[in-house]
Short mmCIF file of C-alpha atoms in Angstrom, two decimals:
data_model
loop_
_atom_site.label_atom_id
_atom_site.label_comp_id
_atom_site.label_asym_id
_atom_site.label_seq_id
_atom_site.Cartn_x
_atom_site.Cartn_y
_atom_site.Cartn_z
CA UNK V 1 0.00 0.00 0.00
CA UNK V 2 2.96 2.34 1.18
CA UNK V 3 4.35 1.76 -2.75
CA UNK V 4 1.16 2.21 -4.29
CA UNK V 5 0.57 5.55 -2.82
CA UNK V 6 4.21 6.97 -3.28
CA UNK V 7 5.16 5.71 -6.39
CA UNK V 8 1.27 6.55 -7.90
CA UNK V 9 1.52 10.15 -6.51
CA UNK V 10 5.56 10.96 -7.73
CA UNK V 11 4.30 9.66 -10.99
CA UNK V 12 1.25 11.53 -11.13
CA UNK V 13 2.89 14.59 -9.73
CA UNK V 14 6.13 14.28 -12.39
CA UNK V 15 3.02 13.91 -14.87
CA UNK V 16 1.22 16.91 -13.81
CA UNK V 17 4.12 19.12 -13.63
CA UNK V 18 5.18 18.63 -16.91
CA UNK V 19 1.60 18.93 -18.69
CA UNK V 20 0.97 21.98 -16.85
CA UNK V 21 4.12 23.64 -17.60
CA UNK V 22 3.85 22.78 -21.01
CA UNK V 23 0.32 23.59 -21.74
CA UNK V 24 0.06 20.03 -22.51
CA UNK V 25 -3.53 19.97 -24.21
CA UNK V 26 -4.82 17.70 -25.79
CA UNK V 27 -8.39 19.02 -26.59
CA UNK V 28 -6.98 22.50 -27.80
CA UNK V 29 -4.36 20.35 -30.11
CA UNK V 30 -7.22 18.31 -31.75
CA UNK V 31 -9.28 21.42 -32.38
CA UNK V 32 -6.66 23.34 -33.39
CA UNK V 33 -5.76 20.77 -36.43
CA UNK V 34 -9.68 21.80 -37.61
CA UNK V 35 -9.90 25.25 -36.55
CA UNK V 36 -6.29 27.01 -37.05
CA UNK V 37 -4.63 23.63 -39.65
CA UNK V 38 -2.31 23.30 -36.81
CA UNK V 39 -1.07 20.06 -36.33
CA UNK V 40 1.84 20.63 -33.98
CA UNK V 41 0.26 18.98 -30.38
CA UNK V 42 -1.29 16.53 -32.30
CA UNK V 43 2.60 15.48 -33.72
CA UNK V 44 4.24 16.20 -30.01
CA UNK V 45 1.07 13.04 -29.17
CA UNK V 46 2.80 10.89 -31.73
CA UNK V 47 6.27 11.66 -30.15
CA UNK V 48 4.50 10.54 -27.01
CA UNK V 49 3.20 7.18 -28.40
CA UNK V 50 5.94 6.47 -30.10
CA UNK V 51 8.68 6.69 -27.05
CA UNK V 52 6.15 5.18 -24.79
CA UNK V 53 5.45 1.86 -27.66
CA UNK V 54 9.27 1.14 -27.77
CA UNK V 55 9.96 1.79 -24.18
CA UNK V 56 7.11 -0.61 -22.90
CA UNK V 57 7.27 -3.20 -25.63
CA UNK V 58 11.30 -3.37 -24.97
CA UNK V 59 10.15 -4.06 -21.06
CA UNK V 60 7.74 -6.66 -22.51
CA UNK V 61 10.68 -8.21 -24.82
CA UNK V 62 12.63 -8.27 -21.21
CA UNK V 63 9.89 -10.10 -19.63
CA UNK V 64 9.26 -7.65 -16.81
CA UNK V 65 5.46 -7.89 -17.34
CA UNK V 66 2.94 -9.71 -19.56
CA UNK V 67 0.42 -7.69 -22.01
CA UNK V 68 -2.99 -8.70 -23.55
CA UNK V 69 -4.39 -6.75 -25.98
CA UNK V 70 -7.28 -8.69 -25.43
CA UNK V 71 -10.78 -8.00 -27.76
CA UNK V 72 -11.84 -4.92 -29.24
CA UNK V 73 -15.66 -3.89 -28.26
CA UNK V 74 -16.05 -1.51 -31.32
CA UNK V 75 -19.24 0.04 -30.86
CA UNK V 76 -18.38 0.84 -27.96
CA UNK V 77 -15.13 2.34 -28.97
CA UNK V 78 -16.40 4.56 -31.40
CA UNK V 79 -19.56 5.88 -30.35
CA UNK V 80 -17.76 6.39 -26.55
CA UNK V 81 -14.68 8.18 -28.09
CA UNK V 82 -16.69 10.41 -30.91
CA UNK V 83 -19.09 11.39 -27.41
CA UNK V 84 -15.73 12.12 -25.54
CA UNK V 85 -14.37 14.15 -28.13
CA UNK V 86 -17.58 16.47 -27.90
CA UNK V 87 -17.40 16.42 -24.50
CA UNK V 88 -13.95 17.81 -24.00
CA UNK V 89 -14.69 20.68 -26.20
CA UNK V 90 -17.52 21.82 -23.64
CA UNK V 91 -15.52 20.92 -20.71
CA UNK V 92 -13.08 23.04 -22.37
CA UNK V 93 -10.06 20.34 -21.77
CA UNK V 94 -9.83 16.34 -21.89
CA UNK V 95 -9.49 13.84 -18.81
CA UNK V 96 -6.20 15.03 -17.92
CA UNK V 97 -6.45 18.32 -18.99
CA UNK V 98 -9.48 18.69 -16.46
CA UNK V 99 -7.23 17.69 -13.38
CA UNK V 100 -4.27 19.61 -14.10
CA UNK V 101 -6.46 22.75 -14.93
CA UNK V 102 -8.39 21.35 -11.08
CA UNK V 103 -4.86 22.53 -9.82
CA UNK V 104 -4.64 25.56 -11.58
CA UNK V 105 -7.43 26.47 -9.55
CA UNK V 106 -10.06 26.66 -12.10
CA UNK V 107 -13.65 26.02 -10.31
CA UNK V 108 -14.58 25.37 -14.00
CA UNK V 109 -12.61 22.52 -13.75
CA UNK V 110 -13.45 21.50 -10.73
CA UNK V 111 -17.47 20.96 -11.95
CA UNK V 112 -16.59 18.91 -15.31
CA UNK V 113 -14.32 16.62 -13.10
CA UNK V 114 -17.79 15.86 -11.05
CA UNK V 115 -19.59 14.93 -13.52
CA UNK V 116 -17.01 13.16 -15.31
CA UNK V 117 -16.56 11.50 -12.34
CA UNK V 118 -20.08 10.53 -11.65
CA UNK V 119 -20.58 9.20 -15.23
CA UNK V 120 -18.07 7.23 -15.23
CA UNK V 121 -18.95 5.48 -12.24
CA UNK V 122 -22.56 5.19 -12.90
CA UNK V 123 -20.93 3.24 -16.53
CA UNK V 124 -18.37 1.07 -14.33
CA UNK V 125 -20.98 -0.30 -11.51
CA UNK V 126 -24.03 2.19 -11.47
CA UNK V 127 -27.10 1.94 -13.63
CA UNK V 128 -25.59 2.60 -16.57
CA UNK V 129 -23.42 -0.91 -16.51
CA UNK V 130 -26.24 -3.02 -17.92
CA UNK V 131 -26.04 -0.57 -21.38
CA UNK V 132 -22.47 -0.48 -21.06
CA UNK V 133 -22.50 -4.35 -21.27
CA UNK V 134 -25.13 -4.42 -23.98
CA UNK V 135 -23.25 -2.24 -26.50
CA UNK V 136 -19.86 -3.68 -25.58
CA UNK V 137 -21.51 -7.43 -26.73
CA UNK V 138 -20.39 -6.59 -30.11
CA UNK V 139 -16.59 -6.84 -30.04
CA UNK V 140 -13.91 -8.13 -32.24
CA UNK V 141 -11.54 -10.98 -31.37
CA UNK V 142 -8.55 -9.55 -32.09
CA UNK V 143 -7.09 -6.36 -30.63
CA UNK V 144 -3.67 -6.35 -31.28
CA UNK V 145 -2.94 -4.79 -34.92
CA UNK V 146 0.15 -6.98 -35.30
CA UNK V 147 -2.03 -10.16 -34.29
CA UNK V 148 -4.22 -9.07 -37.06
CA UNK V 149 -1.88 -8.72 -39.98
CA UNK V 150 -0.10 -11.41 -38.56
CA UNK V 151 3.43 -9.77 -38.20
CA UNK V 152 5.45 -9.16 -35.40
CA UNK V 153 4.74 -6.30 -32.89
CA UNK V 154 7.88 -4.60 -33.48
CA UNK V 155 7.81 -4.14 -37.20
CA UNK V 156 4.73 -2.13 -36.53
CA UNK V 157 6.16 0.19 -34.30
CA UNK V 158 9.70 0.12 -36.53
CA UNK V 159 7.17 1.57 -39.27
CA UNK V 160 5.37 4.18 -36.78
CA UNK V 161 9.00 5.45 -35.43
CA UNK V 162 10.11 5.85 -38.66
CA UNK V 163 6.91 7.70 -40.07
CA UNK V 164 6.95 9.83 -36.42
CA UNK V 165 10.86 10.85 -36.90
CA UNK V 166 9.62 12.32 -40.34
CA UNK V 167 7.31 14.38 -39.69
CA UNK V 168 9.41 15.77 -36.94
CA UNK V 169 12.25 16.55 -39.17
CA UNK V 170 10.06 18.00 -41.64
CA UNK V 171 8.49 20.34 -38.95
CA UNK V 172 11.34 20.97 -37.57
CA UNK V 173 13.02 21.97 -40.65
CA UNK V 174 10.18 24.98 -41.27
CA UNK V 175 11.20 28.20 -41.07
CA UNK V 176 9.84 29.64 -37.49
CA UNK V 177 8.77 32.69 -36.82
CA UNK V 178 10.38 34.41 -33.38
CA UNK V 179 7.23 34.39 -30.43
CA UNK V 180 7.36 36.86 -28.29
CA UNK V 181 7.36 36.06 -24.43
CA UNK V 182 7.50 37.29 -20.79
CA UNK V 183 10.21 39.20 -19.73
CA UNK V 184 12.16 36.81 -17.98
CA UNK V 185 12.14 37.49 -13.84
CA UNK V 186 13.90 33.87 -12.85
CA UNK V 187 17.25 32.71 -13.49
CA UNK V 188 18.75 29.22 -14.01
CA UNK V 189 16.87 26.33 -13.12
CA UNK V 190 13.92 28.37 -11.50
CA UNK V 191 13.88 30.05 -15.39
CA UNK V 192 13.70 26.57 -17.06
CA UNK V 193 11.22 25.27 -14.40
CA UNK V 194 8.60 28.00 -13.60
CA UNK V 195 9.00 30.37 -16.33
CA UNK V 196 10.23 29.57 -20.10
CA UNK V 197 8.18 28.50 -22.58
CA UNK V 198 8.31 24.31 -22.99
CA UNK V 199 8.80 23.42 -26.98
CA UNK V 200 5.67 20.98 -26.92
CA UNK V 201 8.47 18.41 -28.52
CA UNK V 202 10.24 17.98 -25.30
CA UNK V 203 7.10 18.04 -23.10
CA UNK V 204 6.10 15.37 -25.20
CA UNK V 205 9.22 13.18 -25.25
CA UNK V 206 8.98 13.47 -21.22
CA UNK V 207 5.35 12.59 -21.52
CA UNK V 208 6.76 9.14 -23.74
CA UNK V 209 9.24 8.94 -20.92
CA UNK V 210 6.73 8.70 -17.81
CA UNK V 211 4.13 7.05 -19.72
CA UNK V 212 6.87 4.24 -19.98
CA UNK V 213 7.65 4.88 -16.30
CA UNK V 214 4.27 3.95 -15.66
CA UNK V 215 3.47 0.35 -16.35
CA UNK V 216 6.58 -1.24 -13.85
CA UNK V 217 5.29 1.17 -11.22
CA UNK V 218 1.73 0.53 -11.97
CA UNK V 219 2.32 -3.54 -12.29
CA UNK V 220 4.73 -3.63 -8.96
CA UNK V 221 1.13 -2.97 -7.50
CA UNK V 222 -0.82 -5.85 -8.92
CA UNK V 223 -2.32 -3.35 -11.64
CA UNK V 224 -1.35 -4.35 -15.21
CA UNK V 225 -1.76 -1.14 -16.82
CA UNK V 226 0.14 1.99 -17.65
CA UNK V 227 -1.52 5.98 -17.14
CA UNK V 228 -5.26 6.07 -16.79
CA UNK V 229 -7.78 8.08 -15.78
CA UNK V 230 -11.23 7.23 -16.01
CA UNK V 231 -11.20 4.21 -14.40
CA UNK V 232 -9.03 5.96 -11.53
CA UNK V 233 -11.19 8.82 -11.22
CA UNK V 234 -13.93 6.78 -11.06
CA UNK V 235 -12.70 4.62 -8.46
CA UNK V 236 -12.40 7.85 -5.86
CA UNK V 237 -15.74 8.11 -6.36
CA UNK V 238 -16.42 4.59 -5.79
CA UNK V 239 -14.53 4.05 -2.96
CA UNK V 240 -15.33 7.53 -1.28
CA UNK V 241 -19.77 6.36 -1.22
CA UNK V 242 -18.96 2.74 -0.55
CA UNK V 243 -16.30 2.55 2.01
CA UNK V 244 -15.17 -0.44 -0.11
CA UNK V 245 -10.78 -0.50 0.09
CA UNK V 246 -10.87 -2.84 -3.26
CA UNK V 247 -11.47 0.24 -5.43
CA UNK V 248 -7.74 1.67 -4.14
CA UNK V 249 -5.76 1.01 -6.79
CA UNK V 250 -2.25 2.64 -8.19
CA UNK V 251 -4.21 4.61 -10.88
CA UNK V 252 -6.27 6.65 -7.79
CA UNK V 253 -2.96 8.07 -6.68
CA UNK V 254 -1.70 8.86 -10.21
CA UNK V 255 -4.57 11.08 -10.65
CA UNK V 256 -4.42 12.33 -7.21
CA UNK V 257 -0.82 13.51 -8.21
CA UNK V 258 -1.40 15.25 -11.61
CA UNK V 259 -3.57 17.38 -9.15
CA UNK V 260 -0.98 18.18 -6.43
CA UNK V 261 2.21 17.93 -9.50
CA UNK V 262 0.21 20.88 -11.51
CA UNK V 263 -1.18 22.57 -8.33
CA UNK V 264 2.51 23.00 -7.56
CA UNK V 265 3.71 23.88 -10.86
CA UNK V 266 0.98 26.41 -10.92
CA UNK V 267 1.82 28.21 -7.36
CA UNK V 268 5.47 28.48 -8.21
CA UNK V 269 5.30 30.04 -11.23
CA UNK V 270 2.32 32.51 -10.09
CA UNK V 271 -0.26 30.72 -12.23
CA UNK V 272 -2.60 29.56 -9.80
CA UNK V 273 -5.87 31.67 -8.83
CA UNK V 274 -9.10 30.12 -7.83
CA UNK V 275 -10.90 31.13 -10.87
CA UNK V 276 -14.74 31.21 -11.20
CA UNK V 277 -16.58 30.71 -13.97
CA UNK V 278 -20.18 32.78 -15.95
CA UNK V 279 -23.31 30.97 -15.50
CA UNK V 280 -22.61 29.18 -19.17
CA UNK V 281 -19.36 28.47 -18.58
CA UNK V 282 -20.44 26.21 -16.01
CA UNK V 283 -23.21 24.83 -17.56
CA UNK V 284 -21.12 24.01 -20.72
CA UNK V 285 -18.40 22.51 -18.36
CA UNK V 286 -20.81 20.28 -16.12
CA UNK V 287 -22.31 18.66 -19.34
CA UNK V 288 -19.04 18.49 -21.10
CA UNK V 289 -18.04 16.21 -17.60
CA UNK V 290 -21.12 13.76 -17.97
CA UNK V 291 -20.26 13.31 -21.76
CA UNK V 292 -16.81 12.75 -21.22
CA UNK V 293 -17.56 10.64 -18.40
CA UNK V 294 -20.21 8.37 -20.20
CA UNK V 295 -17.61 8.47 -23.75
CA UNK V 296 -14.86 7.12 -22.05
CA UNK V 297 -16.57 4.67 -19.71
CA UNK V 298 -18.09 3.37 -22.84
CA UNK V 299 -15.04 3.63 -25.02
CA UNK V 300 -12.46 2.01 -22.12
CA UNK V 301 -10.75 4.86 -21.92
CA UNK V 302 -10.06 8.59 -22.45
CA UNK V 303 -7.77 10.91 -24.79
CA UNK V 304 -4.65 9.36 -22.63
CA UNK V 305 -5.86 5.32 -21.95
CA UNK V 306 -6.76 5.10 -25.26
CA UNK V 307 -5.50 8.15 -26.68
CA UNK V 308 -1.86 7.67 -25.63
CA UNK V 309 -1.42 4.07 -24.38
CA UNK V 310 -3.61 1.74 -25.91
CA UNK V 311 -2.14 3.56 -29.25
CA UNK V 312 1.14 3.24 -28.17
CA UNK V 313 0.26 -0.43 -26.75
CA UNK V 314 -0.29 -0.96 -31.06
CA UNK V 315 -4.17 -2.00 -30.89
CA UNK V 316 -7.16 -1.30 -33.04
CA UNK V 317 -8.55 0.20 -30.01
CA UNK V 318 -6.04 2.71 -29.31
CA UNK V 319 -6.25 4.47 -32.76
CA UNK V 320 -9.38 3.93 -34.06
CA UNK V 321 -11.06 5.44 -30.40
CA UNK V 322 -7.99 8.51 -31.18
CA UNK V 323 -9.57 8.94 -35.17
CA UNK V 324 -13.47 8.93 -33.35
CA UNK V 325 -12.51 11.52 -30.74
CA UNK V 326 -11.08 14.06 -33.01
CA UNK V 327 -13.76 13.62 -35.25
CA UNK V 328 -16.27 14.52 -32.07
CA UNK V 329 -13.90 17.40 -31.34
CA UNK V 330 -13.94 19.02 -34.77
CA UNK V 331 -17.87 18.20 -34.80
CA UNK V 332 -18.26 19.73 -31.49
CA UNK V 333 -15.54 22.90 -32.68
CA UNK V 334 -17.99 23.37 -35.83
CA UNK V 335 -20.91 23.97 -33.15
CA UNK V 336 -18.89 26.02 -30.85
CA UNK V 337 -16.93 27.90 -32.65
CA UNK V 338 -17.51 28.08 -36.61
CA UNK V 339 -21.28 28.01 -36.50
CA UNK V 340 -21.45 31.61 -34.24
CA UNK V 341 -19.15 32.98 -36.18
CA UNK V 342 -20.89 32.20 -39.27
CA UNK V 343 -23.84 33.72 -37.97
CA UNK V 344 -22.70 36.69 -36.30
CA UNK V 345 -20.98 37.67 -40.15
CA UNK V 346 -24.05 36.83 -41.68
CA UNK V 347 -26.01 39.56 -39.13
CA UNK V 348 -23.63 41.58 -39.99
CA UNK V 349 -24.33 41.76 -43.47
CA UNK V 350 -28.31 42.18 -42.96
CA UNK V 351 -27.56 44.90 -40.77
CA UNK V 352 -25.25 46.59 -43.32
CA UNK V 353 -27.29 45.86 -46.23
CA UNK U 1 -6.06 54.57 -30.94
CA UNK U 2 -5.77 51.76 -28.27
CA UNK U 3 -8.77 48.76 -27.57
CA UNK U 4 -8.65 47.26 -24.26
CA UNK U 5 -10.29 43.70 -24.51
CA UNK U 6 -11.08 42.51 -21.33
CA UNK U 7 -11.40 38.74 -21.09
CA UNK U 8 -10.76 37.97 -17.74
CA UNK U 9 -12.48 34.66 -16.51
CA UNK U 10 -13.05 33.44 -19.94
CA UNK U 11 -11.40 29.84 -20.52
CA UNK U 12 -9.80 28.90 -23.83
CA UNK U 13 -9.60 29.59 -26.65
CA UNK U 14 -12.08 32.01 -25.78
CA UNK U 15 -9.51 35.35 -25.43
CA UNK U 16 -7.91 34.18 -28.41
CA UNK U 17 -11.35 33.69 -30.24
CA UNK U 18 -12.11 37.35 -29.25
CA UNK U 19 -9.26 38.63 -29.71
CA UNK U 20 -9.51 37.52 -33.35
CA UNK U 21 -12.82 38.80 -33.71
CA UNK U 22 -11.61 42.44 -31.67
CA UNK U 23 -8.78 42.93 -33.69
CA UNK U 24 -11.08 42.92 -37.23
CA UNK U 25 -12.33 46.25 -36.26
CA UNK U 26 -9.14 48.00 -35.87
CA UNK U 27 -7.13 50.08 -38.76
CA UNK U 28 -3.81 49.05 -39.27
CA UNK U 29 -1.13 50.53 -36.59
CA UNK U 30 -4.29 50.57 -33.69
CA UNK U 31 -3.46 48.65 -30.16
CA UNK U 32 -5.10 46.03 -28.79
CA UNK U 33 -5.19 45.51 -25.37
CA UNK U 34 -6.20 42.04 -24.37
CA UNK U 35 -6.44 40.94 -20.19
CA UNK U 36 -6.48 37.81 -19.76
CA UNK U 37 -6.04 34.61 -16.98
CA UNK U 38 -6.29 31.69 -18.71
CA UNK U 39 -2.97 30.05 -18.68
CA UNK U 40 -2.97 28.21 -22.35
CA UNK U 41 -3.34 31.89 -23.75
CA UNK U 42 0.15 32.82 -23.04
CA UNK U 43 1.47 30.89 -25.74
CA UNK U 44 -1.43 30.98 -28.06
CA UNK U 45 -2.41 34.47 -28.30
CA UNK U 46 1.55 35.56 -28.75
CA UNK U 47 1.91 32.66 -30.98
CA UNK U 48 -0.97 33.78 -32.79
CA UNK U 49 -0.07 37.78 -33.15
CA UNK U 50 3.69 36.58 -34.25
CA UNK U 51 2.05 33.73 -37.01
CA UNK U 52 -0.22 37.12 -38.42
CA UNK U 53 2.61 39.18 -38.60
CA UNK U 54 1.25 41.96 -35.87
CA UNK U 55 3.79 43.48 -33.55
CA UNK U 56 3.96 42.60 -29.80
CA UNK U 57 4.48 46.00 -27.92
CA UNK U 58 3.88 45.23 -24.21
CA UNK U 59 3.47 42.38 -22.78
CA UNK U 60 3.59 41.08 -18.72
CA UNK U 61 2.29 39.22 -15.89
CA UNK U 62 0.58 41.68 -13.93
CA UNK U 63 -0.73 39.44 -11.00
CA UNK U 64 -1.24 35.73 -9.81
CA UNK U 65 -2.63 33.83 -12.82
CA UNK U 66 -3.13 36.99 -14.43
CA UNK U 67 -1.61 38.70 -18.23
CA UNK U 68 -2.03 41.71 -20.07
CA UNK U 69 -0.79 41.78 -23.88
CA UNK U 70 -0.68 44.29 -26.15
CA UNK U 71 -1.08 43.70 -30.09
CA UNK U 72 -0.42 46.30 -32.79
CA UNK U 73 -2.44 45.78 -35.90
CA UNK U 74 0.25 45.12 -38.96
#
C-alpha cells in the first residue's frame, strides 16, 4: 500500500508538472488541427506514443510484465470516443487536462471533473453498466494490430518510429517565426522550471518517458496497466460512497498527483488563482463532464488510456477510439466555434445591407 | 487609438477567439489591449499575433494567474 501511494503520486505529480508547464492539451491540439490547420500537439502526441510503444514493448521483450491486448468492443469504442471528443470541447479540456487545470485552480474545472466523475462510475458499476454491457456485446476478437496482420509487434512500431521521426524533421526543418514572451524574472533552473516557454516536442518526449515509467510502477502494484484516468477517477468516487478498500488502486494516486504535480507547478510560477466561472461556462463545463464521463466509460478509456497508451500499446482500439474523438472534437468545434461565427458575419451583413 | 479587450475569466480559446474577432475592427497601426487569466493563452495568443505578422508591444504578468498583452495591428 505504502508503494502504491508513493510511487502513484511521484508519478502523477512528475506527470502533472510537466503537462501543466507545457500547456500540454490535448483538446486544444485536436481542435486546433480543424480550426487554425495546426497540427503541432497533435505530432508532439505521436512523439509521445511512439517513445512510450518502444519503451514498454522493450520491457515486454525483457519479460518484466505480460500484455494482452485482449478483444476490441467496437461500438463501444467509437460511439464512446466520438461522445468524448464532444465532451472535452464543452468541458473546455480532456481527462487530464481537467485535473491539471483542477490545480490551476479553475472552479470550471473542478465541476466537469464531477460529472465526469459521476458518469463514469454510474458506466463502471451504477445503472448505466447493464447498457455499457449491452453495447460492448459486439466486439472483435482480435485487438492487437500486429495479431491481425499477422506480423510481429515490433515491425509495426519500426514503421510508426520511422513515419513519427519524419514528420518531426520536416516540422522541424520549417522556417519559425520568433514568439514573443515574458520578460524573464527567474534565473537558471527556477527560469527553465517556472517560467520559459516548454517546446511541446520535449514536453512530449517526457510525456513518452513517464508514460513508460508507468506500467513497472503501476504492475509492482498488482495493476497491469500503464496511465489512466477514467477508471481511476472513477474509483475515488467509488470508494469515497462505498467505504469499499478494493477500489484503491495505483491509478487513484496517479490522478491524485497530476492534481498536487500541476497545483505545484501552478503556485510556483504565479499561475494559480481560484478562478470562477459565468453561469454558461459552467453549464457548458458540467455537461461536457457527464459526456466525457459516459464516452470514455463506454469507449475504455479517455484521450490518454486510449489516446496515448492503448495507441502506443499498437491495438485497433487505441487508434481507431484517437480517429473517433477528433472527429467529435472538430464536430463539437464546428458547433462552438464556426457556426457563431458564421452567424454573427451573416447579421452583420443584414444589418449593413 | 488603443482597444482594451477585457477577457478575464473566460477559458480557452475564448480570449484568443475574441481577440480575433476584436482585432477585425481596428485600422492598421491601432493597439489592442487584451487581459487575460487563462494560462494556455500565453502561448497561443503571442503565438498567434507573431504567425499574423502583428507586432507585440507590451506584454507582462501583472498578477497571480493573471496577463495583459498588447497587439499592434500590422
Amino acid at each position: 500500500m505504502g508503494q502504491m501511494i508513493i510511487t502513484g503520486l511521484i508519478c502523477g505529480a512528475l506527470l502533472g508538472f510537466v503537462m501543466q508547464r507545457g500547456r500540454f492539451c490535448l483538446t486544444g491540439g485536436f481542435r486546433d488541427m480543424y480550426l487554425a490547420k495546426d497540427n503541432r500537439m497533435f505530432y508532439a502526441l505521436l512523439i509521445a506514443i511512439a517513445i512510450q510503444s518502444v519503451g514498454v514493448y522493450t520491457l515486454i521483450s525483457l519479460k518484466v510484465f505480460e500484455f494482452n491486448a485482449g478483444s476490441l468492443p467496437i461500438v463501444a469504442v467509437i460511439v464512446g470516443s466520438f461522445i468524448f471528443g464532444i465532451g472535452i470541447i464543452f468541458a473546455g479540456g480532456c481527462a487530464t487536462g481537467t485535473w491539471y487545470r483542477a490545480g490551476e485552480g479553475l472552479i470550471g474545472s473542478w465541476i466537469a471533473l464531477a460529472g465526469y466523475m459521476l458518469v463514469a462510475a454510474m458506466v463502471k458499476s451504477g445503472v448505466l453498466l447493464p447498457l455499457d454491457k449491452a453495447i460492448k456485446e459486439t466486439s472483435i476478437e482480435s485487438n492487437s494490430i500486429a495479431e491481425t496482420i499477422g506480423v510481429n509487434n515490433w515491425l509495426i512500431i519500426t514503421i510508426f518510429v520511422v513515419v513519427v521521426a519524419f514528420i518531426i524533421y520536416r516540422e522541424l526543418k520549417k522556417p519559425r517565426v520568433k514568439i514573443p514572451g515574458l520578460k524573464p524574472k527567474k534565473t537558471g533552473l527556477a527560469h527553465i522550471l517556472f517560467e520559459k516557454r516548454w517546446h511541446p516536442f520535449i514536453t512530449a518526449t517526457i510525456i513518452g518517458v513517464i508514460a513508460t515509467l508507468a506500467w513497472p510502477l503501476s504492475v509492482a502494484t498488482g495493476r497491469i496497466g500503464g496511465l489512466g484516468i477514467t477508471t481511476p477517477s472513477a474509483n475515488i468516487l467509488q470508494f469515497l460512497v462505498t467505504g469499499q478498500i478494493s477500489f484503491i488502486n495505483w491509478g487513484v494516486f496517479l490522478v491524485l498527483g497530476i492534481f498536487f504535480g500541476s497545483l505545484f507547478a501552478a503556485k510556483l510560477s504565479g499561475e494559480f488563482r481560484f478562478r470562477i466561472p459565468d453561469t454558461k461556462t459552467a453549464i457548458n463545463s458540467f455537461c461536457g463532464g457527464l459526456l466525457m464521463g459516459f464516452g470514455a466509460g463506454l469507449a475504455g478509456g479517455c484521450s490518454i488510456g486510449n489516446g496515448l497508451v492503448m495507441t502506443a500499446m499498437m491495438t485497433w482500439q487505441g487508434w481507431i477510439s484517437l480517429g473517433f474523438m477528433i472527429l467529435g472534437t472538430w464536430t463539437a468545434s464546428y458547433f462552438v466555434f464556426v457556426r457563431p461565427s458564421k452567424k454573427a458575419k451573416q447579421a452583420a451583413r443584414v444589418i449593413t445591407a | 487609438m488603443k482597444r482594451t479587450l477585457e477577457v478575464m475569466g473566460m477559458i480557452c480559446p475564448f480570449p484568443l477567439v475574441e481577440a480575433k474577432e476584436a482585432i477585425k475592427d481596428l485600422n492598421s497601426g491601432d493597439e489592442l489591449e487584451v487581459q487575460f487569466d487563462c494560462t494556455q493563452g500565453t502561448e497561443s495568443i503571442p503565438r498567434w499575433a507573431a504567425e499574423e505578422g502583428h507586432e507585440v508591444t507590451e506584454y507582462e504578468q501583472v498578477g497571480e494567474a493573471a496577463w495583459t498583452i498588447t497587439i499592434k495591428k500590422k
